[in-house]
PDB file of N, CA and C in Angstrom:
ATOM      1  N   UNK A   7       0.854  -1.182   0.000  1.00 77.00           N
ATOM      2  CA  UNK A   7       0.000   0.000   0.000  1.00 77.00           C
ATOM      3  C   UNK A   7       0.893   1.237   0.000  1.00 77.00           C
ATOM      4  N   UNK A   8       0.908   2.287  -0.984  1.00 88.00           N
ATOM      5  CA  UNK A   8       1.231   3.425  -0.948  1.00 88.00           C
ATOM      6  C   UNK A   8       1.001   4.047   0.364  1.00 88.00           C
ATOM      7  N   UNK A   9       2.012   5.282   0.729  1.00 92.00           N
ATOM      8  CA  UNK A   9       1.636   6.352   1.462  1.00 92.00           C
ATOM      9  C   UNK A   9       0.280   6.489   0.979  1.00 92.00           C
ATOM     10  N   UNK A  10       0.114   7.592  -0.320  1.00 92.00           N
ATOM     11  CA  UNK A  10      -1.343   8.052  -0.466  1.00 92.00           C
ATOM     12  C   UNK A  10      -2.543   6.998   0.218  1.00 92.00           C
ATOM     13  N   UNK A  11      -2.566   5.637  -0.040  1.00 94.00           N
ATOM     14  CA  UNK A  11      -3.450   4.706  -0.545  1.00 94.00           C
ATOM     15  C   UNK A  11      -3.634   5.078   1.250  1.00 94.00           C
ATOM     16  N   UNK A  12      -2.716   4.859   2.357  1.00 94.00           N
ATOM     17  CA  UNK A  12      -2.723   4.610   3.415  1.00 94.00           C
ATOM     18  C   UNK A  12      -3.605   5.872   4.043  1.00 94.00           C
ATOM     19  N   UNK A  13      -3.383   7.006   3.644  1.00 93.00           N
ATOM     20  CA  UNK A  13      -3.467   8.691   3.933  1.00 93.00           C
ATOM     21  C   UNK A  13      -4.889   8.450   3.631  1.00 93.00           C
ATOM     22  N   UNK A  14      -5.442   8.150   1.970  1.00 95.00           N
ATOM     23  CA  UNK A  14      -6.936   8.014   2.014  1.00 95.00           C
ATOM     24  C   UNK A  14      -7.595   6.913   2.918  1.00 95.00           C
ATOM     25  N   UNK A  15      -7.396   6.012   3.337  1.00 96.00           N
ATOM     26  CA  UNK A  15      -7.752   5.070   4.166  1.00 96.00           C
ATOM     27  C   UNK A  15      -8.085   5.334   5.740  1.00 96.00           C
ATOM     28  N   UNK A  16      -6.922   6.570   6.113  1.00 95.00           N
ATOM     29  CA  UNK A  16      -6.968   7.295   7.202  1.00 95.00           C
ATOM     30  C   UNK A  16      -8.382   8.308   7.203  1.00 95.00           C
ATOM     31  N   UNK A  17      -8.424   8.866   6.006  1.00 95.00           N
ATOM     32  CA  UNK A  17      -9.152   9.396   5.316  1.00 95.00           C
ATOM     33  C   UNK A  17     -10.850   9.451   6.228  1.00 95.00           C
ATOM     34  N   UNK A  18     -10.974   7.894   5.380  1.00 96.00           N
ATOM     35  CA  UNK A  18     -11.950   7.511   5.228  1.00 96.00           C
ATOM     36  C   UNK A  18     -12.373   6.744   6.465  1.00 96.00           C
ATOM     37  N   UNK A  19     -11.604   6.133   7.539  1.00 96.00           N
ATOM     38  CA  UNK A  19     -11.880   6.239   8.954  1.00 96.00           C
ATOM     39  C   UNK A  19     -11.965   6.774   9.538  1.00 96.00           C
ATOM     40  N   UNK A  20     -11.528   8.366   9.565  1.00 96.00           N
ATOM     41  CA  UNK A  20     -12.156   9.286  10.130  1.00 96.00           C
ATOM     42  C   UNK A  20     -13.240   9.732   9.374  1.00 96.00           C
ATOM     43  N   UNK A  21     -14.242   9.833   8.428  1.00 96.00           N
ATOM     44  CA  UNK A  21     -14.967  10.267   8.300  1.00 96.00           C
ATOM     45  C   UNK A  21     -16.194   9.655   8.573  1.00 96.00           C
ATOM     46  N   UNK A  22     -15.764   7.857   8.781  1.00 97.00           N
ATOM     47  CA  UNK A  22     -16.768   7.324   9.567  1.00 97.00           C
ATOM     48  C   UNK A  22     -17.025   6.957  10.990  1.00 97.00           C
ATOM     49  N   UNK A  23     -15.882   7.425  11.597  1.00 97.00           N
ATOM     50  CA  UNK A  23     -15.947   7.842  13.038  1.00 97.00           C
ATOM     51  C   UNK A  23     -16.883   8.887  12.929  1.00 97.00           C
ATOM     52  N   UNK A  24     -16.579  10.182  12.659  1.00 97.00           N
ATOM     53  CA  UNK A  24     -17.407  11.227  12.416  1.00 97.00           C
ATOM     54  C   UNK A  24     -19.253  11.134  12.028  1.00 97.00           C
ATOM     55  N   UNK A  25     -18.749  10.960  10.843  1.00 96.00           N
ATOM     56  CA  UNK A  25     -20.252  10.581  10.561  1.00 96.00           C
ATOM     57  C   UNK A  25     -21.258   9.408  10.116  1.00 96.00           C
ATOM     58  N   UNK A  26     -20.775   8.261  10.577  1.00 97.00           N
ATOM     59  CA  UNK A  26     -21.382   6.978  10.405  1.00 97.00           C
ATOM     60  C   UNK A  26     -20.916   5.966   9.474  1.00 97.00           C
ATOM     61  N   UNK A  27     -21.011   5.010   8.709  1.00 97.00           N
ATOM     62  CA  UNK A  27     -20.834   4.276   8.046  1.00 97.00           C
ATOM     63  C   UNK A  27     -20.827   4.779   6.757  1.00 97.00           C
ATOM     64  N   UNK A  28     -22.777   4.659   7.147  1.00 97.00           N
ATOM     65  CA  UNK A  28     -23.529   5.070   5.503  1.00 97.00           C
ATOM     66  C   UNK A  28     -23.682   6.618   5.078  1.00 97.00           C
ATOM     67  N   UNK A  29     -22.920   7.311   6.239  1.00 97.00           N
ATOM     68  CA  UNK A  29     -22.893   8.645   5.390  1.00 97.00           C
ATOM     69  C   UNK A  29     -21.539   8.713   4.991  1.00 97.00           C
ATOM     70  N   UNK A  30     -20.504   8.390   5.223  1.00 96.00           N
ATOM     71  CA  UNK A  30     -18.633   8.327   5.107  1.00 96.00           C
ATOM     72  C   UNK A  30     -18.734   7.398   3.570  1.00 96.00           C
ATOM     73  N   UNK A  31     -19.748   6.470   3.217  1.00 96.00           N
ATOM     74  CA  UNK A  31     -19.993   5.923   1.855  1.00 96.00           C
ATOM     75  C   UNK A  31     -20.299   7.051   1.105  1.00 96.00           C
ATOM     76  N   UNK A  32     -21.623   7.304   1.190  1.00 96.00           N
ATOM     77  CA  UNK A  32     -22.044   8.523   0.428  1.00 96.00           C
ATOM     78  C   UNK A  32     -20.915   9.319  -0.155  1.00 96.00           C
ATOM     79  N   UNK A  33     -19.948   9.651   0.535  1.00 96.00           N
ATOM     80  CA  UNK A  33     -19.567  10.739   0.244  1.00 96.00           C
ATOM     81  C   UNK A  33     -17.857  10.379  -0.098  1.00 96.00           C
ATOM     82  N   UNK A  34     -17.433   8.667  -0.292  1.00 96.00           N
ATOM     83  CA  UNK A  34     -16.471   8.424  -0.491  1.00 96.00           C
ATOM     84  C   UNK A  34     -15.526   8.954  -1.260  1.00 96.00           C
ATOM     85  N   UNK A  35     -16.137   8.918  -2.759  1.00 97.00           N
ATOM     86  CA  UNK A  35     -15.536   9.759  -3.787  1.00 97.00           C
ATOM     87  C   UNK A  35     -14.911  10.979  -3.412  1.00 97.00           C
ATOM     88  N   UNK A  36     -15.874  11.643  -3.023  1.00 97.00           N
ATOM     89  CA  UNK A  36     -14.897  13.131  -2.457  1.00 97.00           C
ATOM     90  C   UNK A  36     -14.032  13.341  -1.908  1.00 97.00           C
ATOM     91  N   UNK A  37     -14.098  12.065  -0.459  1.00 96.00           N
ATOM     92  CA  UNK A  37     -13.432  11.967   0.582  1.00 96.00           C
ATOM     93  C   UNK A  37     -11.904  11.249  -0.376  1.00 96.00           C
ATOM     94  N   UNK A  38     -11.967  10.500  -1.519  1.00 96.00           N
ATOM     95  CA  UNK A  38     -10.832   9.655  -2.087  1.00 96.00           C
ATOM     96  C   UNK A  38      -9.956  11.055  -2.883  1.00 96.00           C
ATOM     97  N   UNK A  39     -11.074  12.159  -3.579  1.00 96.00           N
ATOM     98  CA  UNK A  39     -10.366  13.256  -4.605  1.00 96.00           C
ATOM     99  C   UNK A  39     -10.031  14.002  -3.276  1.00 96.00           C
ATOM    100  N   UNK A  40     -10.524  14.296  -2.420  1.00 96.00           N
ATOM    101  CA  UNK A  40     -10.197  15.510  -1.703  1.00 96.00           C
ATOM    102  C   UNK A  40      -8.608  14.831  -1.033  1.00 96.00           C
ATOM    103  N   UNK A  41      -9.008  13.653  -0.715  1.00 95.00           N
ATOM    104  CA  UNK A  41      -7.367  13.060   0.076  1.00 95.00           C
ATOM    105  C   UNK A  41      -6.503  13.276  -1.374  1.00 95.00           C
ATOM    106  N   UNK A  42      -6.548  12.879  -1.980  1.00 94.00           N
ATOM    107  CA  UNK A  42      -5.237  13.391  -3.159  1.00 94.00           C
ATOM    108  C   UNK A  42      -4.922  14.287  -3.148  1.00 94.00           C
ATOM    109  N   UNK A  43      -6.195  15.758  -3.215  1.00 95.00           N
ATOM    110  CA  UNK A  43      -5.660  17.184  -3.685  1.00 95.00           C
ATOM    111  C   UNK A  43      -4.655  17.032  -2.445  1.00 95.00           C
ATOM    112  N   UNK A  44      -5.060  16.884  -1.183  1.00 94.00           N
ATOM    113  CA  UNK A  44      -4.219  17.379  -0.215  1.00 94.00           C
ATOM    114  C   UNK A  44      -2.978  16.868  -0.118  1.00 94.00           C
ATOM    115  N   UNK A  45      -2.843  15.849  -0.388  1.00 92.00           N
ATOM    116  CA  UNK A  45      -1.424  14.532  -0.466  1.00 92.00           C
ATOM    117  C   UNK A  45      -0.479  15.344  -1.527  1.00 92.00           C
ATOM    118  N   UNK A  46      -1.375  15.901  -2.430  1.00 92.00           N
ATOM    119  CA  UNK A  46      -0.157  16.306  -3.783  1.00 92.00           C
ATOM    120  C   UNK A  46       0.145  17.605  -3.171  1.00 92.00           C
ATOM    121  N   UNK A  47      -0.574  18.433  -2.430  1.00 89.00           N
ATOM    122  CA  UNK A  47       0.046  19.585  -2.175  1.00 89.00           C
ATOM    123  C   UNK A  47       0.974  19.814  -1.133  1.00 89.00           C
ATOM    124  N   UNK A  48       0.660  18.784  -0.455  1.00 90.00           N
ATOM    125  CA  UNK A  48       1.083  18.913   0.852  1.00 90.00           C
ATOM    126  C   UNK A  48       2.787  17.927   0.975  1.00 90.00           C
ATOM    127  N   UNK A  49       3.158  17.709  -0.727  1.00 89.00           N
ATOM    128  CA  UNK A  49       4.126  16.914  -0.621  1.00 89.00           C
ATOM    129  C   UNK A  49       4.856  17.688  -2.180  1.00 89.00           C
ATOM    130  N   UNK A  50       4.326  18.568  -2.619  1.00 86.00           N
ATOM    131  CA  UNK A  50       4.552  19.453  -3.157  1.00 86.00           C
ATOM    132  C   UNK A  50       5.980  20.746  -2.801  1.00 86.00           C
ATOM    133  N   UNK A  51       7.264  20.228  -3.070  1.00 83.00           N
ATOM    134  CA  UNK A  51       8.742  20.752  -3.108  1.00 83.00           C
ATOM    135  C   UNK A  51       8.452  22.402  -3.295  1.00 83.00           C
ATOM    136  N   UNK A  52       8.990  23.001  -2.598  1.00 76.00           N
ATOM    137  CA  UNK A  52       8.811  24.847  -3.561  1.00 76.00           C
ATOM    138  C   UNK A  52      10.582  25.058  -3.488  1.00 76.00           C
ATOM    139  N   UNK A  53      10.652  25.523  -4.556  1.00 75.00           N
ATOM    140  CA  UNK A  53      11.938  26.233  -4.655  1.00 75.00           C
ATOM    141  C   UNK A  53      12.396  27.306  -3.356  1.00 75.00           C
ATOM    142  N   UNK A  54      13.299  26.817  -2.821  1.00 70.00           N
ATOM    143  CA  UNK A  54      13.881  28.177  -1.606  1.00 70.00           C
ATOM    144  C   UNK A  54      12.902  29.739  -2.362  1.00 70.00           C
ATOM    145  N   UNK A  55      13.438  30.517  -3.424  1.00 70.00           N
ATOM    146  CA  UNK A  55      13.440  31.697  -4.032  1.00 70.00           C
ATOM    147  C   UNK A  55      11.583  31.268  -4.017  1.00 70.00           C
ATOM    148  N   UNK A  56      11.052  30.528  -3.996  1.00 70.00           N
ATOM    149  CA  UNK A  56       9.181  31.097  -4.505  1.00 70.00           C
ATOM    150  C   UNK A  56       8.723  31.054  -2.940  1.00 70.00           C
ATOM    151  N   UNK A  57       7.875  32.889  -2.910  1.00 65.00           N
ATOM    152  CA  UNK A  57       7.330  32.946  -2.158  1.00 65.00           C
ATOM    153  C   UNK A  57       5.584  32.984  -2.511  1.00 65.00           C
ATOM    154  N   UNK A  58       5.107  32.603  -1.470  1.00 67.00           N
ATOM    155  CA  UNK A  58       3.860  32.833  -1.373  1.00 67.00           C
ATOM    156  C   UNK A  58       3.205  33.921  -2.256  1.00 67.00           C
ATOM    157  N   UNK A  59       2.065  33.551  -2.996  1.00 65.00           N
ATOM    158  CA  UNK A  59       1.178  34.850  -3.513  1.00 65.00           C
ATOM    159  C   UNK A  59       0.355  35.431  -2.481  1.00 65.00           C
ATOM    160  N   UNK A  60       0.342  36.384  -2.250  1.00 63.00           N
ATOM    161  CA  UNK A  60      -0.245  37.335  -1.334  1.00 63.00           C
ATOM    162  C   UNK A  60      -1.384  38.103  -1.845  1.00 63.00           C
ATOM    163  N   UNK A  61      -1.365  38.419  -3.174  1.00 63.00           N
ATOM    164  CA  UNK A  61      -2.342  39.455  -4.125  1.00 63.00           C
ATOM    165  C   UNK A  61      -2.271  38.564  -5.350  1.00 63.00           C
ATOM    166  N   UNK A  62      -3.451  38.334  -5.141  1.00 62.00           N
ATOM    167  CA  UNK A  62      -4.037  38.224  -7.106  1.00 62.00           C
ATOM    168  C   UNK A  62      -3.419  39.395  -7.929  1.00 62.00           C
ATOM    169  N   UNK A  63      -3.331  39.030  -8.742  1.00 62.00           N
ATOM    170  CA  UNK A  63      -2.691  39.955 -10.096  1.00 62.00           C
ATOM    171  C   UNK A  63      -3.227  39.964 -11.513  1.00 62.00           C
ATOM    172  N   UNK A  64      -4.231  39.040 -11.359  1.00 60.00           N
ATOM    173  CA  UNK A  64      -5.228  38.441 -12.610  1.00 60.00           C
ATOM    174  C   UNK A  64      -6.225  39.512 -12.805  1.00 60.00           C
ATOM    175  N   UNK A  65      -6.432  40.652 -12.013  1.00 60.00           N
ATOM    176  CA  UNK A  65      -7.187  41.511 -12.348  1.00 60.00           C
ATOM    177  C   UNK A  65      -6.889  42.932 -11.724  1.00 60.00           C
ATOM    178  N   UNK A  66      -5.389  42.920 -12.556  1.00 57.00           N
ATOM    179  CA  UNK A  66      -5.123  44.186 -12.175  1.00 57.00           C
ATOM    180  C   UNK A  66      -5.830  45.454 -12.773  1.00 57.00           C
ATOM    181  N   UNK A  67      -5.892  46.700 -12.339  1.00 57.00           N
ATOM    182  CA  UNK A  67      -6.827  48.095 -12.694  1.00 57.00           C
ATOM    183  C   UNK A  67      -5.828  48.613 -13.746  1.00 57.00           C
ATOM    184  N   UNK A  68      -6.671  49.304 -14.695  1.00 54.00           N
ATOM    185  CA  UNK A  68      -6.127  49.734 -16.195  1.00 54.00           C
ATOM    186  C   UNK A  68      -4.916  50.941 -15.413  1.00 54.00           C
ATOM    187  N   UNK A  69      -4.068  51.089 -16.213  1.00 53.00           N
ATOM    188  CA  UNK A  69      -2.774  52.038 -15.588  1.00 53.00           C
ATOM    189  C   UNK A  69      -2.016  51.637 -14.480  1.00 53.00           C
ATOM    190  N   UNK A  70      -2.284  50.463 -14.253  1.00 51.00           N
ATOM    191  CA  UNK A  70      -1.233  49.566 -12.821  1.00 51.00           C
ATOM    192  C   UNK A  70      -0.389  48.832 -13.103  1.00 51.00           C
TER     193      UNK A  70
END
């Protein structure tokens, strides 16, 4: 078993501690994509030099 495989598994026992069996089913899928997004980011290298974005810049004002 992978880290990840293990991380979603963790996942998914806590969400049926939390909220039951048949609702931690329901909602597996999410609970399987949402454990990835977090696994890839959270294992995700940054270069020393990249800092954090602080300000959007995607909609900067005309003359800025």
């Amino acid at each position: 078993m992978s880290d990840l495989e293990e991380y979603t598994q963790m996942m998914q026992e806590t969400a049926r501690a939390i909220w039951g069996e048949e609702r931690a089913e329901e909602m597996s899928a999410h609970i399987e994509a949402m454990s990835k997004a977090v696994w890839v980011v959270g294992n995700t290298v940054l270069d020393p030099g990249t800092e954090p974005v602080t300000r959007l810049n995607h909609r900067r004002e005309a003359g800025s």
